[in-house]
XYZ file of C-alpha atoms in Angstrom:
705
model
C 11.770 9.452 -30.119
C 9.239 7.118 -31.075
C 5.809 7.198 -29.758
C 5.044 4.741 -26.690
C 2.267 2.444 -27.026
C -0.039 2.119 -24.114
C -0.741 -1.619 -24.952
C -0.712 -4.763 -23.007
C 2.915 -5.164 -23.002
C 3.020 -1.629 -20.951
C 0.916 -3.290 -18.363
C 3.127 -6.522 -18.252
C 6.455 -4.594 -18.054
C 4.968 -2.281 -15.374
C 4.207 -5.473 -13.327
C 7.696 -6.873 -14.077
C 9.143 -3.463 -12.880
C 7.192 -3.386 -9.685
C 7.622 -6.950 -8.949
C 11.408 -6.436 -9.551
C 11.276 -3.423 -6.719
C 9.604 -5.615 -4.270
C 12.204 -8.451 -4.831
C 15.023 -6.031 -4.499
C 13.509 -4.690 -1.278
C 12.710 -8.116 0.427
C 16.135 -9.447 -0.721
C 18.078 -6.550 0.820
C 16.093 -5.822 3.970
C 17.606 -8.123 6.258
C 20.990 -7.019 5.596
C 19.935 -3.266 5.266
C 22.998 -1.302 6.760
C 25.580 -3.951 6.805
C 29.055 -3.520 5.526
C 30.434 -5.844 2.654
C 32.815 -7.436 4.783
C 30.049 -8.402 7.375
C 27.620 -9.550 4.491
C 30.299 -12.059 2.856
C 31.680 -13.161 6.342
C 28.030 -14.420 7.023
C 26.527 -15.148 3.752
C 29.014 -15.025 0.956
C 27.734 -13.558 -2.241
C 23.831 -12.792 -1.786
C 22.418 -14.824 -4.698
C 19.149 -15.559 -2.699
C 17.057 -14.568 0.001
C 18.910 -14.917 2.988
C 15.927 -15.048 5.425
C 12.343 -16.615 5.029
C 9.299 -14.685 5.865
C 5.797 -15.727 6.957
C 4.704 -12.681 4.928
C 6.925 -9.944 4.325
C 5.642 -6.792 6.395
C 5.515 -3.347 5.433
C 8.794 -1.264 4.383
C 9.500 2.183 3.752
C 10.773 1.446 0.084
C 7.260 0.162 -0.742
C 5.148 2.564 1.339
C 6.521 5.676 -0.295
C 5.868 4.482 -4.130
C 2.542 3.005 -3.382
C 1.166 5.957 -1.436
C 2.834 9.096 -2.783
C 1.549 8.153 -6.425
C -2.010 8.338 -5.001
C -1.536 12.227 -5.688
C -2.223 11.486 -9.242
C -5.595 9.674 -7.991
C -6.705 12.404 -5.522
C -5.971 15.491 -7.603
C -6.500 13.584 -10.982
C -8.643 16.234 -12.465
C -5.614 18.910 -12.191
C -3.594 16.516 -14.687
C -0.269 18.460 -15.295
C -1.149 21.344 -12.785
C -0.615 19.081 -9.781
C 1.788 21.131 -7.437
C 4.018 20.549 -4.861
C 1.567 21.409 -2.141
C -0.920 18.835 -3.651
C 1.710 16.220 -3.312
C 2.486 17.500 0.305
C -1.150 17.024 1.124
C -0.558 13.416 0.102
C 2.092 12.918 2.805
C -0.503 14.494 5.419
C -3.333 12.564 4.322
C -1.686 8.630 4.201
C 1.003 9.029 6.643
C 0.435 8.204 10.404
C 1.620 11.106 12.415
C 4.761 9.770 14.245
C 4.910 6.135 13.400
C 4.844 3.744 10.571
C 5.235 4.287 6.765
C 9.276 5.590 6.999
C 11.768 5.919 9.618
C 10.856 8.318 12.526
C 14.446 8.655 13.462
C 14.175 12.348 15.028
C 13.689 15.971 13.913
C 17.085 16.691 12.063
C 18.064 13.121 11.746
C 15.509 11.594 9.691
C 14.761 13.606 6.531
C 11.301 12.286 6.211
C 10.590 12.938 9.974
C 11.897 16.461 9.561
C 10.116 17.416 6.408
C 6.729 15.848 7.976
C 6.887 17.822 11.052
C 7.570 21.127 9.216
C 4.603 20.402 7.100
C 2.449 19.536 10.098
C 3.406 22.754 11.829
C 2.150 24.756 8.460
C 5.462 25.405 6.742
C 4.551 24.767 3.037
C 6.308 22.671 0.514
C 8.955 22.786 -0.818
C 10.216 25.332 1.764
C 9.693 22.460 4.613
C 12.393 20.222 2.794
C 14.654 22.826 1.449
C 18.301 22.964 2.134
C 17.913 26.791 3.113
C 15.779 25.418 5.999
C 17.227 22.096 7.104
C 20.797 22.195 5.571
C 22.390 19.991 3.162
C 23.093 17.009 5.441
C 19.468 16.387 6.221
C 18.324 17.664 2.721
C 20.445 15.013 0.706
C 19.840 11.701 2.316
C 18.731 8.736 0.429
C 15.058 9.063 0.457
C 15.101 11.285 -2.798
C 15.450 8.305 -4.921
C 14.015 5.507 -2.873
C 10.427 6.465 -2.924
C 10.197 7.455 -6.705
C 9.727 4.203 -9.049
C 6.059 4.698 -9.540
C 6.518 8.140 -11.234
C 8.522 6.064 -14.017
C 6.136 3.325 -14.382
C 3.125 6.252 -14.752
C 5.025 8.088 -17.328
C 6.844 5.377 -19.552
C 9.060 6.063 -22.158
C 8.921 10.035 -21.177
C 11.971 10.436 -18.681
C 11.573 14.344 -18.824
C 8.071 14.248 -17.836
C 8.448 11.378 -15.504
C 11.509 13.368 -13.668
C 9.318 16.627 -13.831
C 6.599 14.754 -11.706
C 8.924 13.240 -9.533
C 10.807 16.402 -8.818
C 7.508 17.650 -7.238
C 7.181 14.868 -4.931
C 10.809 14.690 -4.002
C 10.773 18.477 -3.097
C 8.029 17.601 -0.276
C 11.179 15.724 1.653
C 14.632 16.383 -0.082
C 16.686 19.023 -1.831
C 19.969 19.344 -3.522
C 21.703 16.299 -4.754
C 18.843 14.068 -3.490
C 16.494 16.086 -5.842
C 18.793 15.162 -8.742
C 19.195 11.544 -7.605
C 15.297 10.928 -7.501
C 14.764 12.674 -10.867
C 17.791 10.567 -12.411
C 16.187 7.288 -11.058
C 12.834 8.008 -12.196
C 14.072 8.909 -15.821
C 16.195 5.599 -15.751
C 12.719 3.607 -14.912
C 10.866 5.629 -17.473
C 13.522 5.115 -19.975
C 13.715 1.373 -19.421
C 10.641 1.226 -21.344
C 12.313 2.177 -24.708
C 15.951 1.491 -24.054
C 18.077 -1.322 -25.460
C 20.667 -1.677 -22.581
C 21.617 -0.272 -19.235
C 23.796 2.315 -20.742
C 21.211 3.590 -22.977
C 19.025 3.843 -19.688
C 21.694 5.772 -17.837
C 22.391 8.202 -20.661
C 18.656 9.022 -20.687
C 18.865 9.313 -16.805
C 21.490 11.758 -17.006
C 19.720 14.028 -19.547
C 17.161 15.119 -16.969
C 19.565 16.582 -14.455
C 22.191 19.241 -14.591
C 25.270 18.186 -16.487
C 27.881 19.104 -13.888
C 26.046 18.350 -10.669
C 27.758 16.183 -8.067
C 25.379 13.260 -9.025
C 26.052 13.384 -12.660
C 29.564 13.593 -12.197
C 29.564 10.406 -9.970
C 27.554 8.366 -12.609
C 30.087 9.420 -15.337
C 33.059 8.729 -13.156
C 32.163 5.134 -12.314
C 31.235 4.532 -15.990
C 34.760 5.810 -16.822
C 36.247 3.426 -14.348
C 34.301 0.493 -15.726
C 35.536 1.442 -19.120
C 39.207 1.417 -17.764
C 39.014 -2.065 -15.837
C 40.146 -4.689 -18.109
C 38.825 -7.353 -15.929
C 35.291 -6.045 -15.863
C 35.179 -7.387 -12.206
C 32.446 -5.866 -10.027
C 34.980 -6.183 -6.883
C 37.302 -3.824 -8.694
C 34.343 -1.315 -9.212
C 33.442 -1.545 -5.603
C 36.788 -1.043 -4.284
C 36.934 2.210 -6.511
C 33.599 3.424 -4.909
C 34.915 2.574 -1.251
C 37.916 4.493 -1.734
C 36.361 7.769 -3.608
C 32.336 7.549 -2.492
C 32.293 5.738 0.711
C 30.006 6.732 3.713
C 33.279 8.149 5.104
C 33.052 10.808 2.423
C 29.636 12.028 3.144
C 27.862 13.468 6.017
C 24.643 11.990 7.872
C 23.667 8.502 8.607
C 22.412 7.503 5.016
C 23.763 9.720 2.349
C 22.447 9.351 -1.248
C 25.711 9.550 -3.059
C 27.387 6.326 -2.006
C 24.256 4.472 -2.527
C 23.873 5.895 -5.929
C 27.272 4.596 -6.802
C 26.282 1.159 -5.877
C 23.199 1.233 -8.246
C 25.487 2.393 -11.309
C 28.053 -0.171 -10.372
C 25.319 -2.881 -10.295
C 23.571 -1.820 -13.497
C 27.018 -1.720 -15.641
C 28.882 -4.441 -14.273
C 25.757 -6.755 -13.956
C 25.156 -6.009 -17.645
C 21.298 -5.914 -17.313
C 21.148 -9.591 -15.905
C 18.541 -9.091 -13.252
C 19.797 -11.865 -10.635
C 23.528 -11.141 -10.970
C 22.871 -7.287 -10.873
C 20.967 -8.054 -7.569
C 23.820 -10.158 -6.252
C 26.354 -7.328 -6.937
C 23.974 -4.712 -4.964
C 23.177 -6.773 -2.001
C 26.584 -7.843 -1.698
C 28.147 -4.373 -1.515
C 26.194 -3.700 1.518
C 25.240 -0.291 2.795
C 21.551 0.677 2.257
C 20.875 -2.631 0.426
C 17.058 -2.692 0.259
C 16.885 0.928 -1.010
C 19.417 0.216 -4.021
C 18.378 -3.193 -4.843
C 14.695 -2.042 -5.026
C 15.497 0.795 -7.371
C 17.772 -1.547 -9.280
C 14.994 -4.046 -9.532
C 12.367 -1.420 -10.983
C 14.832 -0.598 -13.899
C 15.828 -4.059 -14.706
C 12.377 -5.663 -14.449
C 11.116 -3.119 -16.976
C 14.150 -3.488 -19.095
C 13.839 -7.453 -19.359
C 10.282 -8.164 -18.531
C 8.915 -10.979 -16.287
C 10.876 -13.253 -18.457
C 13.967 -11.861 -17.014
C 13.034 -12.496 -13.389
C 13.830 -16.063 -12.358
C 10.850 -17.853 -10.514
C 12.660 -18.688 -7.266
C 12.447 -14.678 -6.674
C 8.734 -14.613 -7.330
C 7.340 -17.449 -5.640
C 7.872 -16.640 -1.956
C 6.514 -13.097 -2.153
C 2.914 -14.771 -3.106
C 1.932 -11.534 -5.180
C 1.151 -9.864 -1.866
C 1.997 -6.246 -0.771
C 1.695 -5.148 2.954
C 1.933 -1.567 3.528
C 1.485 0.889 6.764
C -0.517 3.644 5.723
C -3.232 5.434 7.944
C -5.763 3.423 6.070
C -5.870 -0.065 7.107
C -7.694 -1.572 4.221
C -5.403 -0.082 1.754
C -2.475 -1.656 3.411
C -3.636 -4.868 1.996
C -2.871 -5.152 -1.566
C -1.331 -7.402 -4.523
C 1.505 -6.633 -6.865
C -0.758 -7.558 -9.717
C -3.577 -5.092 -8.831
C -1.362 -2.325 -7.849
C 0.750 -2.639 -10.997
C -2.474 -2.380 -13.189
C -3.544 0.712 -11.414
C 0.036 2.476 -12.263
C -0.295 1.554 -15.790
C -4.014 2.626 -15.960
C -2.818 6.102 -14.556
C -0.411 6.005 -17.027
C -3.003 5.637 -19.709
C -5.083 8.428 -18.101
C -2.327 11.015 -17.924
C -1.216 10.203 -21.700
C -4.888 10.556 -22.582
C -4.818 6.947 -24.141
C -7.336 4.181 -23.865
C -6.736 1.468 -21.518
C -6.463 -1.747 -23.466
C -9.521 -4.019 -23.815
C -8.225 -6.741 -21.486
C -7.405 -4.388 -18.661
C -10.598 -2.488 -19.136
C -12.517 -5.762 -18.581
C -10.398 -6.387 -15.540
C -11.365 -2.865 -13.980
C -14.731 -3.173 -12.131
C -15.910 0.007 -10.314
C -16.479 -0.358 -6.387
C -15.562 -3.888 -5.888
C -12.207 -6.018 -5.394
C -11.732 -8.006 -8.550
C -8.805 -10.381 -8.413
C -7.656 -11.904 -11.775
C -4.749 -13.486 -13.159
C -3.476 -11.755 -16.268
C -0.328 -10.496 -15.088
C 2.103 -13.523 -15.688
C 3.102 -15.424 -12.406
C 0.237 -13.494 -10.758
C -1.788 -15.581 -8.021
C -3.270 -12.658 -6.324
C -2.232 -13.851 -2.608
C -4.109 -17.089 -3.270
C -2.935 -19.807 -0.872
C -3.461 -23.422 -0.001
C -2.480 -25.182 3.233
C -1.561 -28.416 1.790
C 0.508 -30.091 -1.177
C -1.912 -28.625 -3.860
C -0.152 -27.117 -6.865
C -0.917 -23.474 -7.317
C 0.537 -21.408 -10.212
C -0.698 -18.761 -12.964
C -1.865 -20.694 -16.179
C -2.162 -19.781 -19.761
C -5.363 -21.811 -19.858
C -8.406 -19.575 -20.612
C -11.769 -19.610 -19.497
C -12.728 -16.317 -20.819
C -10.828 -15.426 -24.118
C -7.559 -13.722 -23.701
C -7.649 -14.061 -19.835
C -5.156 -15.937 -17.949
C -6.165 -18.164 -15.059
C -5.051 -19.866 -11.624
C -4.536 -23.553 -11.679
C -4.982 -25.630 -8.759
C -4.208 -29.275 -9.055
C -4.178 -31.931 -5.956
C -2.501 -35.096 -7.061
C -2.861 -36.790 -3.655
C -6.124 -35.717 -2.560
C -9.582 -35.215 -3.941
C -9.871 -31.790 -1.700
C -8.811 -28.350 -2.726
C -9.097 -25.504 -0.432
C -7.820 -22.164 -1.531
C -8.054 -18.825 0.258
C -6.946 -15.179 0.269
C -6.017 -13.269 3.343
C -8.374 -10.425 3.866
C -6.842 -9.150 7.332
C -3.513 -9.899 9.016
C -2.551 -10.285 12.775
C 0.948 -9.706 14.216
C 1.989 -13.341 14.030
C 1.177 -13.405 10.297
C 4.093 -11.255 9.927
C 8.124 -11.517 10.520
C 8.479 -8.168 12.082
C 7.076 -4.680 12.871
C 9.536 -2.227 11.712
C 7.255 0.060 9.757
C 4.076 -0.406 12.007
C 1.564 -2.063 9.752
C -2.020 -1.793 10.856
C -5.145 -3.262 9.209
C -8.816 -2.897 8.722
C -10.331 -5.901 6.841
C -10.986 -5.764 2.917
C -14.116 -7.723 3.089
C -17.150 -7.467 5.513
C -20.428 -8.836 6.389
C -23.006 -8.023 3.842
C -20.754 -8.175 0.824
C -21.037 -10.727 -2.075
C -18.238 -13.174 -2.987
C -18.010 -14.684 -6.598
C -15.901 -16.906 -8.110
C -15.701 -18.095 -11.668
C -14.253 -21.574 -12.135
C -13.804 -24.289 -14.444
C -14.123 -27.785 -13.118
C -11.451 -29.562 -15.316
C -12.057 -33.071 -14.077
C -14.216 -35.910 -15.743
C -16.788 -36.006 -12.975
C -18.753 -33.301 -11.080
C -17.486 -31.812 -8.013
C -18.685 -30.387 -4.922
C -17.951 -26.700 -3.937
C -18.673 -24.115 -0.941
C -17.602 -20.557 -0.399
C -16.518 -19.763 3.269
C -14.870 -17.263 5.405
C -13.083 -17.393 8.648
C -14.184 -15.135 11.478
C -11.161 -13.870 13.441
C -13.418 -12.965 16.513
C -14.971 -16.584 16.888
C -12.050 -18.374 15.269
C -14.920 -20.026 13.112
C -14.833 -21.170 9.612
C -18.290 -20.319 8.453
C -19.853 -21.684 4.994
C -21.822 -19.209 3.270
C -23.112 -21.240 0.357
C -24.456 -24.887 0.631
C -22.263 -27.529 -0.767
C -23.108 -27.445 -4.361
C -22.593 -29.919 -7.379
C -20.407 -28.284 -9.999
C -20.357 -30.335 -13.442
C -17.151 -30.570 -15.600
C -16.797 -26.951 -17.296
C -17.322 -23.336 -16.254
C -19.621 -21.860 -13.718
C -20.138 -18.828 -11.691
C -20.294 -19.594 -8.074
C -21.837 -16.848 -5.759
C -22.555 -16.365 -1.923
C -23.238 -13.418 0.302
C -22.073 -13.149 3.900
C -25.215 -12.535 5.836
C -26.542 -13.283 9.141
C -23.038 -12.674 10.679
C -23.194 -8.791 11.295
C -20.768 -9.231 14.199
C -17.626 -10.829 12.225
C -14.083 -9.703 11.490
C -13.414 -11.532 8.188
C -9.886 -12.633 8.167
C -9.952 -15.015 5.164
C -12.118 -15.910 1.921
C -12.092 -19.224 0.503
C -13.265 -21.906 -1.772
C -13.438 -25.701 -1.065
C -13.642 -28.111 -3.936
C -14.275 -31.828 -3.191
C -13.772 -34.045 -6.256
C -15.628 -37.371 -6.777
C -12.936 -39.280 -8.802
C -11.965 -42.713 -7.557
C -8.263 -41.457 -8.660
C -7.800 -39.398 -5.681
C -6.862 -36.113 -7.684
C -8.672 -32.834 -8.349
C -7.982 -30.048 -10.717
C -9.721 -26.731 -11.164
C -8.977 -23.462 -12.897
C -9.735 -20.053 -11.235
C -10.942 -17.107 -13.721
C -11.513 -14.628 -10.966
C -12.743 -13.650 -7.549
C -14.961 -10.717 -7.123
C -16.144 -9.170 -3.856
C -18.984 -6.708 -4.357
C -21.677 -4.890 -2.769
C -21.369 -2.419 0.657
C -20.885 -3.731 3.988
C -23.521 -4.035 6.801
C -21.969 -4.946 9.967
C -21.611 -4.403 13.848
C -18.717 -3.671 16.313
C -19.151 -4.862 20.037
C -15.425 -3.928 21.370
C -15.805 -6.463 24.161
C -15.096 -9.108 21.321
C -12.124 -7.335 20.249
C -8.429 -7.027 21.693
C -5.474 -5.023 21.593
C -3.107 -6.590 19.103
C 0.598 -6.521 20.345
C 3.251 -6.424 17.621
C 6.069 -6.150 20.108
C 9.049 -3.687 19.979
C 10.066 -1.873 16.746
C 12.861 0.900 16.865
C 12.686 0.692 20.575
C 8.987 1.448 20.589
C 5.903 -0.722 21.508
C 3.560 -1.022 18.533
C -0.059 -1.797 19.485
C -3.156 -1.513 17.459
C -6.970 -1.881 18.202
C -8.201 -4.991 16.400
C -9.291 -4.007 12.786
C -8.279 -0.227 13.172
C -5.696 1.940 12.535
C -4.511 4.910 14.616
C -2.530 8.175 13.907
C -2.402 9.819 17.302
C -3.677 9.574 20.760
C -3.945 6.793 23.436
C -6.469 4.131 22.147
C -7.438 1.400 24.506
C -10.109 -1.313 25.214
C -11.183 -1.175 28.668
C -14.412 -2.580 30.361
C -15.689 -3.909 27.061
C -15.561 -0.416 25.381
C -13.158 1.602 23.383
C -11.474 4.604 24.998
C -9.531 7.372 23.245
C -7.637 10.397 24.673
C -5.183 12.920 23.438
C -2.912 16.091 23.992
C -3.789 17.860 20.817
C -5.522 15.233 18.756
C -6.386 11.426 18.475
C -7.762 9.596 15.552
C -8.769 6.012 14.898
C -9.918 4.824 11.499
C -11.716 1.561 10.386
C -13.942 0.286 7.882
C -14.577 -0.323 4.209
C -12.738 2.538 2.487
C -14.827 2.507 -0.939
C -18.160 3.102 1.317
C -20.293 5.582 -0.103
C -24.047 5.667 1.209
C -24.743 4.397 4.545
C -25.934 4.772 8.220
C -23.421 5.093 10.822
C -24.428 4.665 14.633
C -22.338 4.590 17.684
C -22.801 5.237 21.248
C -20.204 7.817 22.904
C -19.554 8.896 26.400
C -17.750 12.230 26.816
C -15.394 12.001 29.987
C -12.670 14.708 29.667
C -12.536 17.765 27.691
C -15.094 19.071 25.321
C -14.113 17.575 21.722
C -15.641 14.241 21.169
C -16.538 13.420 17.654
C -17.160 10.573 14.943
C -15.716 10.712 11.463
C -17.404 9.573 8.274
C -16.237 9.378 4.572
C -12.661 9.433 5.770
C -10.291 9.307 2.747
C -7.229 9.862 5.019
C -5.976 12.254 7.830
C -6.744 15.341 5.648
C -10.137 14.602 4.357
C -13.100 13.438 6.378
C -16.381 14.847 7.754
C -16.839 14.893 11.651
C -19.805 15.140 13.665
C -20.085 15.353 17.534
C -19.529 17.715 20.559
C -17.096 20.522 20.287
C -17.608 22.537 23.176
C -19.065 22.797 26.755
C -22.575 23.299 25.150
C -21.728 22.721 21.624
C -22.464 20.180 18.667
C -20.918 20.647 15.218
C -20.701 19.287 11.834
C -16.945 19.718 10.441
C -15.567 19.278 7.046
C -11.706 18.540 7.400
C -9.270 19.520 4.726
C -6.147 19.369 6.515
C -7.397 21.994 8.992
C -10.951 21.356 10.703
C -13.555 23.806 9.114
C -16.994 24.165 10.767
C -20.019 23.791 8.547
C -22.719 23.994 11.004
C -22.825 24.351 14.896
C -25.505 24.696 17.430
C -26.019 24.887 21.113
C -26.514 21.429 22.785
C -26.440 20.550 26.431
C -24.601 17.219 27.214
C -23.385 15.694 30.317
C -20.015 14.139 31.056
C -20.062 10.351 31.705
C -23.308 9.873 29.961
C -23.988 7.708 26.944
C -25.396 9.413 23.736
C -26.511 7.560 20.532
C -24.868 9.499 17.358
C -25.963 8.792 14.041
C -25.211 10.002 10.451
C -27.253 9.006 7.614
C -25.115 9.491 4.500
C -26.666 9.649 1.233
C -24.658 10.938 -1.878
C -24.032 14.540 -0.707
C -26.553 14.804 1.764
C -25.739 14.156 5.544
C -28.356 13.965 8.296
C -26.831 14.039 11.598
C -28.992 12.589 15.016
C -28.266 12.561 18.697
C -30.434 10.049 20.648
C -32.794 10.015 17.395
C -33.030 13.733 17.363
C -32.239 15.470 13.874
C -29.533 17.923 14.695
C -28.248 18.727 11.268
C -29.821 18.330 7.750
C -26.734 19.226 5.331
C -26.275 19.194 1.610
C -22.401 19.596 0.806
C -22.421 21.438 -2.755
C -18.772 22.249 -2.682
C -16.675 19.325 -3.784
C -18.174 16.688 -1.407
C -16.131 13.687 -0.315
C -17.944 10.933 -2.183
C -16.486 7.893 -0.023
C -14.327 6.757 2.568
C -14.053 4.942 6.013
C -15.399 5.676 9.310
C -13.731 6.965 12.514
C -13.411 8.498 15.904
C -11.625 11.633 16.837
C -10.931 13.450 20.015
C -9.379 16.732 20.163
C -7.586 19.165 22.828
C -7.127 17.058 25.859
C -10.284 15.168 25.670
C -11.115 11.731 26.706
C -14.206 9.713 25.071
C -15.598 6.128 25.383
C -17.089 4.357 22.441
C -19.128 1.191 22.115
C -22.025 -0.452 19.956
C -20.913 0.613 16.278
C -23.240 -0.187 13.735
C -22.970 0.259 9.941
C -25.587 -0.123 7.410
C -25.368 0.182 3.628
C -28.099 2.286 2.149
């Protein structure tokens, strides 16, 4: 097999594959679970999006690929030795307990729910997901193949290695034929980078699973039927699948086998054409978003971005919304996440990242660029301004974003840095958000004024709390040509930033305006405050029969969190966690007032990297204060006697500098600790209550060091 090139084309095709996945999921989501007869009666053949969205909300088919691959980031130094247990920790770290992320249909009903609960109660992977423990019906549902796309992206042109890595992650939740199905689809995605057609892709996919397993026999049987079908009519193939591999032939609510048959049918009868194959896949019915998502990954890579029609791409806005426990990670773009996958691919192949993509990787900042074709990085306009990706270069070898107004001399473009329930179409997978931009951070645009005359420009943000649009730069003259335009969000420490934008006012008498944007860079660390009297409970409504609410700007995993009498209250049975803040935060001072009310465990979290990794400081007994390092379990580092009273306010403060933590109560130094053992170097902040405790929190202050 020819050596794969980790070049610019790899990054571009990974973007096309990831975009194809998201198109397929969005296309199939409104008809998920429908029968073919129901679909055709209402819509006919599905050759379009059947539903418009404000912004497409979180979906399990996107959550899994986006976050499970983070095991390669979190355990990067292990390289090929990353284990099934490491991947199980990824589940426990990023998945909220009991809501969001995937379908919580009940123990023994939802495969993922079952696997997670087994992990939570100490059953180690892969035993937690085995047929021996959970039975074949539970173990062989569809999740084995719907979460695995990104393993193919990271191990391109190497189906065996891709399948072996994917196998470890699949084994955290599935077994049996679902294990083989996930390996097969992963290998197909990896093979699409080096294959000439769909049949070549399928052959390489089959090469990584047992020759006579039930899944392989299904694939080969459908190909045999296709070869015998003189009409080459997909409806003939679908009738054959209904008769031989229908839902009535397999147990459970969403078995992998019928849906695998639909993917194969769509690949071979669609003959590699993206739109036609998606039409077949979605018109057939059953688990439409899962099937068309996997199909989209394969065909996106096989054909590249030129094989995906523009009408699929534009409505997505290059945006991904997800529902992990880390609210700021739930706001992302297709472009940046695809770059992240391909950069991981270079790392694990021990290859250099291509020059262009090195230049697009800036540590400790959010850098939005436009080097993926069709990328707009979530930029929006509220009027009839033209907005599109452009080959025009400001910096050599880098694409730009074109903004052109033909009927007005004003261009106003922005990105959303926080989402509210009303922004989203639904809440099926319980998204929650922390802003991706905070007071104290710098905002920098590189733009080109493509007009003949100077323009005026200003950078602004929108504060969700006050509903105000706040300008952070003076109106500035920008001459024709290129400039870097920069501002800092200062003097607004009490703000929830929901939008960052730039406003360009032209001076031409022709009432037109044209600019190009090379990048938006958001850098530096936040300094801000939270006064909970200005915050509210966000109500997402009912999803899956449950009311979904979130404290504004925060994400909870467990416990009861509410805003009462201008303060935040948290209570729990076994434990409750509420997380917030800037995920890449490193060195800072974190202060908050807390009032213990019931029970004895009232703490604050810092450097939170998820639900499995953080530090905690606070009251841990009737007369006890402790510093804890959490790695799945809570490990007490230091503990002292400390007398405190219920229903009295205490000011807790941690000064976090590199691996040194100084912890104070009411300005009294309690702990001065240096973590010399693999310290957590970054993370969010949060609150924790444990063991039937209840605590109030107010007056949060974060100061960057």
